[in-house]
mmCIF file of C-alpha atoms and ligand atoms in Angstrom:
data_model
loop_
_atom_site.group_PDB
_atom_site.id
_atom_site.type_symbol
_atom_site.label_atom_id
_atom_site.label_comp_id
_atom_site.label_asym_id
_atom_site.label_seq_id
_atom_site.Cartn_x
_atom_site.Cartn_y
_atom_site.Cartn_z
ATOM 1 C CA UNK A 1 44.513 -29.433 -52.728
ATOM 2 C CA UNK A 2 41.525 -31.465 -54.098
ATOM 3 C CA UNK A 3 38.808 -32.003 -51.570
ATOM 4 C CA UNK A 4 36.818 -35.241 -51.809
ATOM 5 C CA UNK A 5 33.333 -35.810 -50.462
ATOM 6 C CA UNK A 6 32.070 -39.372 -49.620
ATOM 7 C CA UNK A 7 28.611 -39.935 -50.890
ATOM 8 C CA UNK A 8 26.839 -42.932 -49.351
ATOM 9 C CA UNK A 9 24.073 -44.628 -51.276
ATOM 10 C CA UNK A 10 22.846 -47.871 -49.683
ATOM 11 C CA UNK A 11 25.949 -50.011 -49.336
ATOM 12 C CA UNK A 12 28.251 -47.989 -51.545
ATOM 13 C CA UNK A 13 30.402 -45.007 -50.976
ATOM 14 C CA UNK A 14 31.362 -42.643 -53.873
ATOM 15 C CA UNK A 15 34.191 -40.196 -53.861
ATOM 16 C CA UNK A 16 32.979 -36.921 -55.268
ATOM 17 C CA UNK A 17 35.326 -33.961 -55.667
ATOM 18 C CA UNK A 18 34.180 -31.060 -53.493
ATOM 19 C CA UNK A 19 34.689 -28.553 -56.301
ATOM 20 C CA UNK A 20 32.112 -30.468 -58.363
ATOM 21 C CA UNK A 21 29.609 -30.413 -55.494
ATOM 22 C CA UNK A 22 30.198 -26.766 -55.190
ATOM 23 C CA UNK A 23 29.296 -26.238 -58.856
ATOM 24 C CA UNK A 24 26.043 -28.123 -58.322
ATOM 25 C CA UNK A 25 25.297 -26.126 -55.203
ATOM 26 C CA UNK A 26 25.792 -22.785 -57.057
ATOM 27 C CA UNK A 27 23.979 -23.829 -60.195
ATOM 28 C CA UNK A 28 21.086 -21.493 -61.105
ATOM 29 C CA UNK A 29 19.888 -23.508 -64.020
ATOM 30 C CA UNK A 30 19.525 -27.282 -63.793
ATOM 31 C CA UNK A 31 17.951 -30.039 -65.772
ATOM 32 C CA UNK A 32 17.457 -33.731 -65.737
ATOM 33 C CA UNK A 33 17.373 -35.899 -68.794
ATOM 34 C CA UNK A 34 15.545 -39.168 -67.943
ATOM 35 C CA UNK A 35 15.042 -42.465 -69.632
ATOM 36 C CA UNK A 36 13.244 -45.757 -68.970
ATOM 37 C CA UNK A 37 15.750 -46.661 -66.115
ATOM 38 C CA UNK A 38 14.273 -43.891 -63.835
ATOM 39 C CA UNK A 39 10.909 -45.743 -63.865
ATOM 40 C CA UNK A 40 12.407 -49.322 -63.628
ATOM 41 C CA UNK A 41 12.134 -49.236 -59.805
ATOM 42 C CA UNK A 42 8.395 -48.459 -60.247
ATOM 43 C CA UNK A 43 8.089 -51.735 -62.016
ATOM 44 C CA UNK A 44 7.949 -50.281 -65.587
ATOM 45 C CA UNK A 45 10.285 -52.274 -67.883
ATOM 46 C CA UNK A 46 13.168 -50.632 -69.821
ATOM 47 C CA UNK A 47 13.546 -51.109 -73.568
ATOM 48 C CA UNK A 48 17.039 -52.572 -73.940
ATOM 49 C CA UNK A 49 19.197 -55.094 -72.010
ATOM 50 C CA UNK A 50 18.204 -58.191 -70.120
ATOM 51 C CA UNK A 51 14.324 -58.279 -69.560
ATOM 52 C CA UNK A 52 13.941 -55.168 -71.795
ATOM 53 C CA UNK A 53 10.930 -54.723 -73.933
ATOM 54 C CA UNK A 54 12.836 -55.194 -77.249
ATOM 55 C CA UNK A 55 13.888 -58.672 -76.087
ATOM 56 C CA UNK A 56 10.228 -59.780 -76.080
ATOM 57 C CA UNK A 57 8.623 -57.539 -78.659
ATOM 58 C CA UNK A 58 9.568 -56.542 -82.268
ATOM 59 C CA UNK A 59 9.940 -52.758 -82.379
ATOM 60 C CA UNK A 60 9.217 -52.726 -86.176
ATOM 61 C CA UNK A 61 5.769 -54.043 -85.546
ATOM 62 C CA UNK A 62 4.939 -51.994 -82.408
ATOM 63 C CA UNK A 63 6.983 -48.732 -82.479
ATOM 64 C CA UNK A 64 6.928 -47.657 -86.184
ATOM 65 C CA UNK A 65 4.275 -45.931 -88.300
ATOM 66 C CA UNK A 66 4.522 -48.793 -90.748
ATOM 67 C CA UNK A 67 3.722 -51.263 -87.987
ATOM 68 C CA UNK A 68 0.649 -49.254 -86.976
ATOM 69 C CA UNK A 69 -0.522 -48.961 -90.610
ATOM 70 C CA UNK A 70 -0.254 -52.771 -90.949
ATOM 71 C CA UNK A 71 -1.896 -53.695 -87.665
ATOM 72 C CA UNK A 72 -3.390 -50.849 -85.507
ATOM 73 C CA UNK A 73 -5.169 -53.375 -83.345
ATOM 74 C CA UNK A 74 -1.930 -55.132 -82.332
ATOM 75 C CA UNK A 75 -0.190 -51.865 -81.613
ATOM 76 C CA UNK A 76 -3.144 -50.648 -79.510
ATOM 77 C CA UNK A 77 -3.291 -53.957 -77.628
ATOM 78 C CA UNK A 78 0.360 -53.409 -76.634
ATOM 79 C CA UNK A 79 -0.249 -49.781 -75.700
ATOM 80 C CA UNK A 80 -3.391 -50.660 -73.652
ATOM 81 C CA UNK A 81 -1.315 -53.241 -71.692
ATOM 82 C CA UNK A 82 1.295 -50.656 -71.047
ATOM 83 C CA UNK A 83 -1.285 -48.058 -70.041
ATOM 84 C CA UNK A 84 -2.665 -50.505 -67.504
ATOM 85 C CA UNK A 85 0.767 -51.240 -66.201
ATOM 86 C CA UNK A 86 1.774 -47.488 -65.993
ATOM 87 C CA UNK A 87 -1.533 -46.530 -64.317
ATOM 88 C CA UNK A 88 -0.838 -49.119 -61.542
ATOM 89 C CA UNK A 89 2.821 -47.991 -61.020
ATOM 90 C CA UNK A 90 3.788 -45.376 -58.454
ATOM 91 C CA UNK A 91 6.476 -42.776 -58.626
ATOM 92 C CA UNK A 92 9.637 -44.114 -56.850
ATOM 93 C CA UNK A 93 12.296 -42.245 -54.769
ATOM 94 C CA UNK A 94 14.143 -41.115 -57.956
ATOM 95 C CA UNK A 95 10.961 -39.415 -59.293
ATOM 96 C CA UNK A 96 10.331 -37.880 -55.952
ATOM 97 C CA UNK A 97 13.870 -36.475 -55.658
ATOM 98 C CA UNK A 98 13.498 -34.925 -59.188
ATOM 99 C CA UNK A 99 10.373 -33.301 -57.967
ATOM 100 C CA UNK A 100 12.170 -31.987 -54.889
ATOM 101 C CA UNK A 101 14.844 -30.567 -57.160
ATOM 102 C CA UNK A 102 12.405 -28.488 -59.034
ATOM 103 C CA UNK A 103 11.032 -27.109 -55.760
ATOM 104 C CA UNK A 104 14.617 -26.073 -54.764
ATOM 105 C CA UNK A 105 15.981 -24.644 -57.888
ATOM 106 C CA UNK A 106 14.115 -21.767 -59.646
ATOM 107 C CA UNK A 107 15.205 -22.686 -63.207
ATOM 108 C CA UNK A 108 14.716 -26.410 -63.375
ATOM 109 C CA UNK A 109 13.381 -28.644 -66.159
ATOM 110 C CA UNK A 110 12.849 -32.239 -66.760
ATOM 111 C CA UNK A 111 13.658 -33.571 -70.244
ATOM 112 C CA UNK A 112 12.156 -37.020 -70.395
ATOM 113 C CA UNK A 113 12.128 -39.693 -73.062
ATOM 114 C CA UNK A 114 9.520 -41.530 -71.032
ATOM 115 C CA UNK A 115 5.830 -41.472 -71.991
ATOM 116 C CA UNK A 116 4.613 -42.831 -68.657
ATOM 117 C CA UNK A 117 3.598 -39.506 -67.019
ATOM 118 C CA UNK A 118 5.484 -40.439 -63.813
ATOM 119 C CA UNK A 119 7.279 -37.103 -63.469
ATOM 120 C CA UNK A 120 3.985 -35.183 -63.496
ATOM 121 C CA UNK A 121 2.537 -37.584 -60.956
ATOM 122 C CA UNK A 122 5.555 -37.043 -58.775
ATOM 123 C CA UNK A 123 4.878 -33.311 -58.799
ATOM 124 C CA UNK A 124 7.181 -31.863 -61.530
ATOM 125 C CA UNK A 125 5.683 -29.043 -63.514
ATOM 126 C CA UNK A 126 8.295 -28.099 -66.116
ATOM 127 C CA UNK A 127 8.455 -31.203 -68.200
ATOM 128 C CA UNK A 128 9.455 -31.635 -71.834
ATOM 129 C CA UNK A 129 8.083 -34.962 -73.097
ATOM 130 C CA UNK A 130 10.539 -35.685 -75.876
ATOM 131 C CA UNK A 131 8.765 -38.846 -77.121
ATOM 132 C CA UNK A 132 5.129 -37.829 -76.339
ATOM 133 C CA UNK A 133 2.795 -39.305 -73.842
ATOM 134 C CA UNK A 134 0.816 -42.557 -73.501
ATOM 135 C CA UNK A 135 -1.880 -40.413 -71.985
ATOM 136 C CA UNK A 136 -2.580 -38.648 -75.241
ATOM 137 C CA UNK A 137 -4.095 -39.924 -78.514
ATOM 138 C CA UNK A 138 -3.971 -38.285 -81.960
ATOM 139 C CA UNK A 139 -6.249 -38.472 -84.899
ATOM 140 C CA UNK A 140 -4.379 -39.867 -87.894
ATOM 141 C CA UNK A 141 -6.494 -37.759 -90.281
ATOM 142 C CA UNK A 142 -6.621 -34.316 -88.694
ATOM 143 C CA UNK A 143 -4.123 -34.559 -85.881
ATOM 144 C CA UNK A 144 -6.664 -33.585 -83.122
ATOM 145 C CA UNK A 145 -5.176 -34.539 -79.786
ATOM 146 C CA UNK A 146 -7.186 -36.083 -76.951
ATOM 147 C CA UNK A 147 -5.931 -36.336 -73.385
ATOM 148 C CA UNK A 148 -6.935 -39.391 -71.341
ATOM 149 C CA UNK A 149 -6.590 -40.428 -67.748
ATOM 150 C CA UNK A 150 -7.429 -44.089 -68.057
ATOM 151 C CA UNK A 151 -6.401 -46.954 -70.302
ATOM 152 C CA UNK A 152 -8.386 -47.142 -73.581
ATOM 153 C CA UNK A 153 -11.558 -49.268 -73.373
ATOM 154 C CA UNK A 154 -12.048 -49.881 -77.038
ATOM 155 C CA UNK A 155 -9.453 -51.001 -79.527
ATOM 156 C CA UNK A 156 -8.615 -49.286 -81.847
ATOM 157 C CA UNK A 157 -10.054 -46.036 -80.409
ATOM 158 C CA UNK A 158 -11.784 -43.776 -82.924
ATOM 159 C CA UNK A 159 -11.967 -39.986 -83.417
ATOM 160 C CA UNK A 160 -15.325 -38.186 -83.645
ATOM 161 C CA UNK A 161 -14.521 -37.863 -87.291
ATOM 162 C CA UNK A 162 -14.519 -41.732 -87.606
ATOM 163 C CA UNK A 163 -10.840 -42.002 -88.227
ATOM 164 C CA UNK A 164 -8.487 -44.109 -86.146
ATOM 165 C CA UNK A 165 -6.600 -42.515 -83.258
ATOM 166 C CA UNK A 166 -2.980 -43.395 -82.613
ATOM 167 C CA UNK A 167 -0.887 -43.069 -79.373
ATOM 168 C CA UNK A 168 0.591 -39.495 -79.382
ATOM 169 C CA UNK A 169 4.126 -40.842 -78.998
ATOM 170 C CA UNK A 170 7.194 -40.678 -81.295
ATOM 171 C CA UNK A 171 8.002 -43.904 -83.089
ATOM 172 C CA UNK A 172 11.320 -44.749 -84.789
ATOM 173 C CA UNK A 173 11.802 -42.816 -88.024
ATOM 174 C CA UNK A 174 9.345 -40.105 -86.975
ATOM 175 C CA UNK A 175 10.591 -36.527 -86.182
ATOM 176 C CA UNK A 176 10.133 -35.166 -82.723
ATOM 177 C CA UNK A 177 7.966 -32.078 -82.529
ATOM 178 C CA UNK A 178 10.169 -29.111 -83.624
ATOM 179 C CA UNK A 179 8.799 -27.025 -80.727
ATOM 180 C CA UNK A 180 9.846 -29.863 -78.270
ATOM 181 C CA UNK A 181 13.349 -30.155 -79.852
ATOM 182 C CA UNK A 182 13.870 -26.414 -79.707
ATOM 183 C CA UNK A 183 12.742 -26.118 -76.044
ATOM 184 C CA UNK A 184 14.893 -29.128 -74.982
ATOM 185 C CA UNK A 185 17.973 -27.786 -76.833
ATOM 186 C CA UNK A 186 17.477 -24.355 -75.229
ATOM 187 C CA UNK A 187 17.239 -26.005 -71.756
ATOM 188 C CA UNK A 188 20.255 -28.111 -72.389
ATOM 189 C CA UNK A 189 22.256 -25.217 -73.612
ATOM 190 C CA UNK A 190 21.342 -23.043 -70.593
ATOM 191 C CA UNK A 191 21.851 -25.791 -67.984
ATOM 192 C CA UNK A 192 24.773 -25.219 -65.499
ATOM 193 C CA UNK A 193 24.174 -28.837 -64.547
ATOM 194 C CA UNK A 194 22.380 -31.675 -66.322
ATOM 195 C CA UNK A 195 21.759 -34.963 -64.610
ATOM 196 C CA UNK A 196 21.345 -37.907 -67.056
ATOM 197 C CA UNK A 197 19.386 -40.552 -65.293
ATOM 198 C CA UNK A 198 18.483 -44.095 -66.420
ATOM 199 C CA UNK A 199 18.984 -43.840 -70.152
ATOM 200 C CA UNK A 200 21.072 -45.950 -72.568
ATOM 201 C CA UNK A 201 21.540 -42.633 -74.423
ATOM 202 C CA UNK A 202 21.573 -44.321 -77.815
ATOM 203 C CA UNK A 203 18.460 -42.805 -79.266
ATOM 204 C CA UNK A 204 18.809 -39.497 -81.040
ATOM 205 C CA UNK A 205 18.137 -36.632 -80.905
ATOM 206 C CA UNK A 206 17.605 -37.085 -77.114
ATOM 207 C CA UNK A 207 21.080 -38.520 -76.742
ATOM 208 C CA UNK A 208 22.603 -35.265 -78.111
ATOM 209 C CA UNK A 209 21.123 -33.068 -75.239
ATOM 210 C CA UNK A 210 23.889 -33.824 -72.638
ATOM 211 C CA UNK A 211 26.424 -33.155 -75.355
ATOM 212 C CA UNK A 212 24.834 -29.699 -75.841
ATOM 213 C CA UNK A 213 25.146 -29.066 -72.119
ATOM 214 C CA UNK A 214 28.759 -30.242 -72.086
ATOM 215 C CA UNK A 215 29.686 -28.136 -75.088
ATOM 216 C CA UNK A 216 28.040 -25.075 -73.484
ATOM 217 C CA UNK A 217 30.265 -25.383 -70.394
ATOM 218 C CA UNK A 218 27.746 -27.152 -68.169
ATOM 219 C CA UNK A 219 28.366 -30.027 -65.888
ATOM 220 C CA UNK A 220 27.041 -33.460 -66.837
ATOM 221 C CA UNK A 221 26.325 -35.977 -64.093
ATOM 222 C CA UNK A 222 25.204 -39.485 -64.918
ATOM 223 C CA UNK A 223 23.239 -41.861 -62.741
ATOM 224 C CA UNK A 224 22.814 -45.418 -64.239
ATOM 225 C CA UNK A 225 23.275 -48.975 -63.177
ATOM 226 C CA UNK A 226 25.920 -49.413 -65.860
ATOM 227 C CA UNK A 227 28.245 -47.391 -68.031
ATOM 228 C CA UNK A 228 26.783 -45.826 -71.201
ATOM 229 C CA UNK A 229 28.216 -43.603 -74.027
ATOM 230 C CA UNK A 230 27.594 -40.664 -71.664
ATOM 231 C CA UNK A 231 30.167 -42.143 -69.206
ATOM 232 C CA UNK A 232 33.029 -41.195 -71.669
ATOM 233 C CA UNK A 233 32.361 -37.452 -71.322
ATOM 234 C CA UNK A 234 30.344 -37.029 -68.057
ATOM 235 C CA UNK A 235 32.067 -35.073 -65.371
ATOM 236 C CA UNK A 236 30.734 -37.585 -62.808
ATOM 237 C CA UNK A 237 29.183 -41.058 -63.260
ATOM 238 C CA UNK A 238 27.351 -42.603 -60.290
ATOM 239 C CA UNK A 239 26.651 -46.329 -60.866
ATOM 240 C CA UNK A 240 23.760 -47.801 -59.004
ATOM 241 C CA UNK A 241 19.899 -47.729 -58.874
ATOM 242 C CA UNK A 242 18.625 -44.212 -59.370
ATOM 243 C CA UNK A 243 16.203 -44.652 -56.486
ATOM 244 C CA UNK A 244 19.241 -44.962 -54.161
ATOM 245 C CA UNK A 245 21.809 -42.690 -55.838
ATOM 246 C CA UNK A 246 19.803 -39.644 -56.653
ATOM 247 C CA UNK A 247 18.215 -39.116 -53.142
ATOM 248 C CA UNK A 248 21.637 -39.652 -51.503
ATOM 249 C CA UNK A 249 23.293 -37.197 -53.864
ATOM 250 C CA UNK A 250 20.635 -34.569 -53.567
ATOM 251 C CA UNK A 251 20.608 -34.841 -49.794
ATOM 252 C CA UNK A 252 24.353 -34.165 -49.750
ATOM 253 C CA UNK A 253 23.720 -30.968 -51.911
ATOM 254 C CA UNK A 254 20.655 -29.613 -50.021
ATOM 255 C CA UNK A 255 22.074 -30.207 -46.546
ATOM 256 C CA UNK A 256 25.059 -27.944 -47.221
ATOM 257 C CA UNK A 257 25.103 -24.311 -45.842
ATOM 258 C CA UNK A 258 26.277 -22.920 -49.235
ATOM 259 C CA UNK A 259 23.251 -24.358 -51.045
ATOM 260 C CA UNK A 260 20.912 -22.602 -48.590
ATOM 261 C CA UNK A 261 22.805 -19.369 -49.175
ATOM 262 C CA UNK A 262 22.561 -19.732 -52.934
ATOM 263 C CA UNK A 263 18.919 -20.627 -52.855
ATOM 264 C CA UNK A 264 17.495 -18.757 -49.857
ATOM 265 C CA UNK A 265 13.753 -19.103 -50.592
ATOM 266 C CA UNK A 266 13.548 -22.823 -50.848
ATOM 267 C CA UNK A 267 11.546 -25.012 -50.385
ATOM 268 C CA UNK A 268 8.815 -23.296 -52.450
ATOM 269 C CA UNK A 269 6.074 -25.416 -50.946
HETATM 270 C C1 BJW B 301 18.719 -47.825 -64.738
HETATM 271 C C2 BJW B 301 18.023 -48.601 -63.812
HETATM 272 C C3 BJW B 301 17.940 -48.078 -62.542
HETATM 273 C C4 BJW B 301 17.937 -49.589 -65.682
HETATM 274 N N1 BJW B 301 18.544 -46.942 -62.216
HETATM 275 N N2 BJW B 301 19.339 -46.847 -64.377
HETATM 276 C C5 BJW B 301 21.897 -43.744 -86.541
HETATM 277 C C6 BJW B 301 22.456 -42.649 -85.870
HETATM 278 C C7 BJW B 301 21.683 -41.657 -85.327
HETATM 279 C C8 BJW B 301 20.339 -41.728 -85.376
HETATM 280 C C9 BJW B 301 19.806 -42.804 -85.928
HETATM 281 C C10 BJW B 301 20.565 -43.767 -86.605
HETATM 282 N N3 BJW B 301 19.733 -44.702 -87.117
HETATM 283 C C11 BJW B 301 18.393 -44.328 -86.824
HETATM 284 C C12 BJW B 301 18.444 -43.170 -86.149
HETATM 285 C C13 BJW B 301 17.372 -42.436 -85.673
HETATM 286 C C14 BJW B 301 16.622 -43.012 -84.475
HETATM 287 C C15 BJW B 301 17.709 -43.530 -83.483
HETATM 288 O O1 BJW B 301 18.275 -42.717 -82.652
HETATM 289 N N4 BJW B 301 18.043 -44.819 -83.434
HETATM 290 C C16 BJW B 301 19.085 -45.396 -82.593
HETATM 291 C C17 BJW B 301 18.603 -46.646 -81.931
HETATM 292 C C18 BJW B 301 20.303 -45.532 -83.413
HETATM 293 N N5 BJW B 301 15.837 -41.984 -83.848
HETATM 294 C C19 BJW B 301 14.686 -41.776 -84.301
HETATM 295 O O2 BJW B 301 14.113 -42.448 -85.178
HETATM 296 C C20 BJW B 301 13.937 -40.516 -83.703
HETATM 297 N N6 BJW B 301 13.524 -39.689 -84.824
HETATM 298 C C21 BJW B 301 14.314 -39.079 -85.578
HETATM 299 O O3 BJW B 301 15.552 -39.259 -85.524
HETATM 300 O O4 BJW B 301 13.705 -38.413 -86.572
HETATM 301 C C22 BJW B 301 14.448 -37.906 -87.636
HETATM 302 C C23 BJW B 301 13.502 -37.412 -88.717
HETATM 303 C C24 BJW B 301 13.563 -36.091 -89.201
HETATM 304 C C25 BJW B 301 12.758 -35.701 -90.258
HETATM 305 C C26 BJW B 301 11.803 -36.595 -90.769
HETATM 306 C C27 BJW B 301 11.665 -37.890 -90.231
HETATM 307 C C28 BJW B 301 12.595 -38.309 -89.286
HETATM 308 C C29 BJW B 301 12.727 -40.955 -82.949
HETATM 309 C C30 BJW B 301 13.101 -41.897 -81.776
HETATM 310 C C31 BJW B 301 11.858 -42.348 -81.111
HETATM 311 C C32 BJW B 301 12.163 -43.372 -80.031
HETATM 312 N N7 BJW B 301 10.942 -44.002 -79.620
HETATM 313 C C33 BJW B 301 10.916 -44.908 -78.498
HETATM 314 C C34 BJW B 301 9.485 -45.414 -78.311
HETATM 315 C C35 BJW B 301 8.629 -44.243 -77.768
HETATM 316 C C36 BJW B 301 7.194 -44.701 -77.518
HETATM 317 C C37 BJW B 301 7.019 -45.746 -76.495
HETATM 318 O O5 BJW B 301 7.601 -45.778 -75.384
HETATM 319 O O6 BJW B 301 6.181 -46.561 -76.721
HETATM 320 O O7 BJW B 301 11.340 -44.229 -77.282
HETATM 321 S S1 BJW B 301 12.078 -46.270 -78.625
HETATM 322 C C38 BJW B 301 12.605 -46.246 -76.948
HETATM 323 O O8 BJW B 301 13.924 -45.773 -76.800
HETATM 324 C C39 BJW B 301 11.665 -45.177 -76.277
HETATM 325 C C40 BJW B 301 12.725 -44.508 -75.336
HETATM 326 O O9 BJW B 301 12.279 -43.251 -74.976
HETATM 327 C C41 BJW B 301 14.028 -44.510 -76.192
HETATM 328 C C42 BJW B 301 15.185 -44.418 -75.305
HETATM 329 O O10 BJW B 301 15.348 -45.509 -74.491
HETATM 330 P P1 BJW B 301 15.828 -45.313 -72.935
HETATM 331 O O11 BJW B 301 14.851 -44.530 -72.212
HETATM 332 O O12 BJW B 301 17.216 -44.817 -72.942
HETATM 333 O O13 BJW B 301 15.738 -46.802 -72.436
HETATM 334 P P2 BJW B 301 16.760 -47.987 -72.517
HETATM 335 O O14 BJW B 301 15.911 -49.207 -72.201
HETATM 336 O O15 BJW B 301 17.470 -47.984 -73.811
HETATM 337 O O16 BJW B 301 17.781 -47.722 -71.339
HETATM 338 C C43 BJW B 301 17.437 -47.915 -69.979
HETATM 339 C C44 BJW B 301 18.738 -47.404 -69.161
HETATM 340 O O17 BJW B 301 18.373 -47.390 -67.863
HETATM 341 C C45 BJW B 301 19.876 -48.475 -69.329
HETATM 342 O O18 BJW B 301 21.046 -47.700 -69.584
HETATM 343 C C46 BJW B 301 19.972 -49.167 -67.974
HETATM 344 O O19 BJW B 301 21.226 -49.537 -67.653
HETATM 345 C C47 BJW B 301 19.360 -48.050 -67.119
HETATM 346 N N8 BJW B 301 18.725 -48.591 -65.893
HETATM 347 N N9 BJW B 301 17.507 -49.687 -64.341
HETATM 348 C C48 BJW B 301 19.246 -46.347 -63.029
HETATM 349 N N10 BJW B 301 17.129 -48.715 -61.483
#
């Protein structure tokens, strides 16, 4: 007999097999892969689709090393605008739920493609920033990295050595840091459950991470407003805003007696 649980998120009801919920409750290692969609409800635009950044801006000019070499001022004007926008934004219920998840599960990591720093602001500690951070700058001559809290005041910002600084983010055609790829792949391979939240999952190598989890025997649960490539192999796809779906799903997990038995020392703080 297959038991079905009804998950209620705002005005929707999802049927979730009880065996699947049980695997989530018993998971000792968990991860969340996030993309721009997790920050959409904080007012930070996504890249693709209607109203997305690439509809308005040319990625070749703004998100490639060639574009930066041609016009560092233009690229920095765009990043400064985004820094201002991201500084004003607040973590939303999806970010906050992901932070609660880290407090409840001892082996928990966030693998994020986002550069906005919202997971840290929501309270997560174990975060792998796959595409870098808008709150770091790097010298194009000696690679010295500078952390910042506020949007840049001068454009383009300069290093003490006199050279131009660039945003410490990963643009198209650039390799991700090998250390970051190794750590993300290790986490994905070790995850009993990976949630894939708010990403179109078309940009590699990040898009390969849930496939690693799946191939290692882990469960893949997708949360998105629309189907993606992940939907074809995910064990569960929950369609709707992450800020509704994720808190509703996590409450269903945490409220159960078996979760409390499996994770007797939670919450940590
Ligand atoms: C919601 C929601 C709500 C909305 N709730 N959901 C062919 C095959 C394979 C690979 C390649 C290929 N051709 C080229 C490549 C390589 C390329 C790539 O993958 N391109 C693809 C587009 C095909 N990859 C790279 O270039 C990477 N580097 C690399 O491969 O290096 C190799 C190398 C080795 C050795 C030497 C040299 C090179 C680097 C990729 C870097 C990506 N950079 C960006 C910009 C970062 C900086 C910045 O932000 O300014 O990263 S591009 C952009 O895309 C950004 C994102 O992190 C990334 C992913 O986007 P994301 O997050 O998924 O956002 P969206 O907008 O696509 O999707 C949002 C989703 O949310 C949607 O699904 C919505 O439905 C959903 N949603 N509201 C829930 N409320």
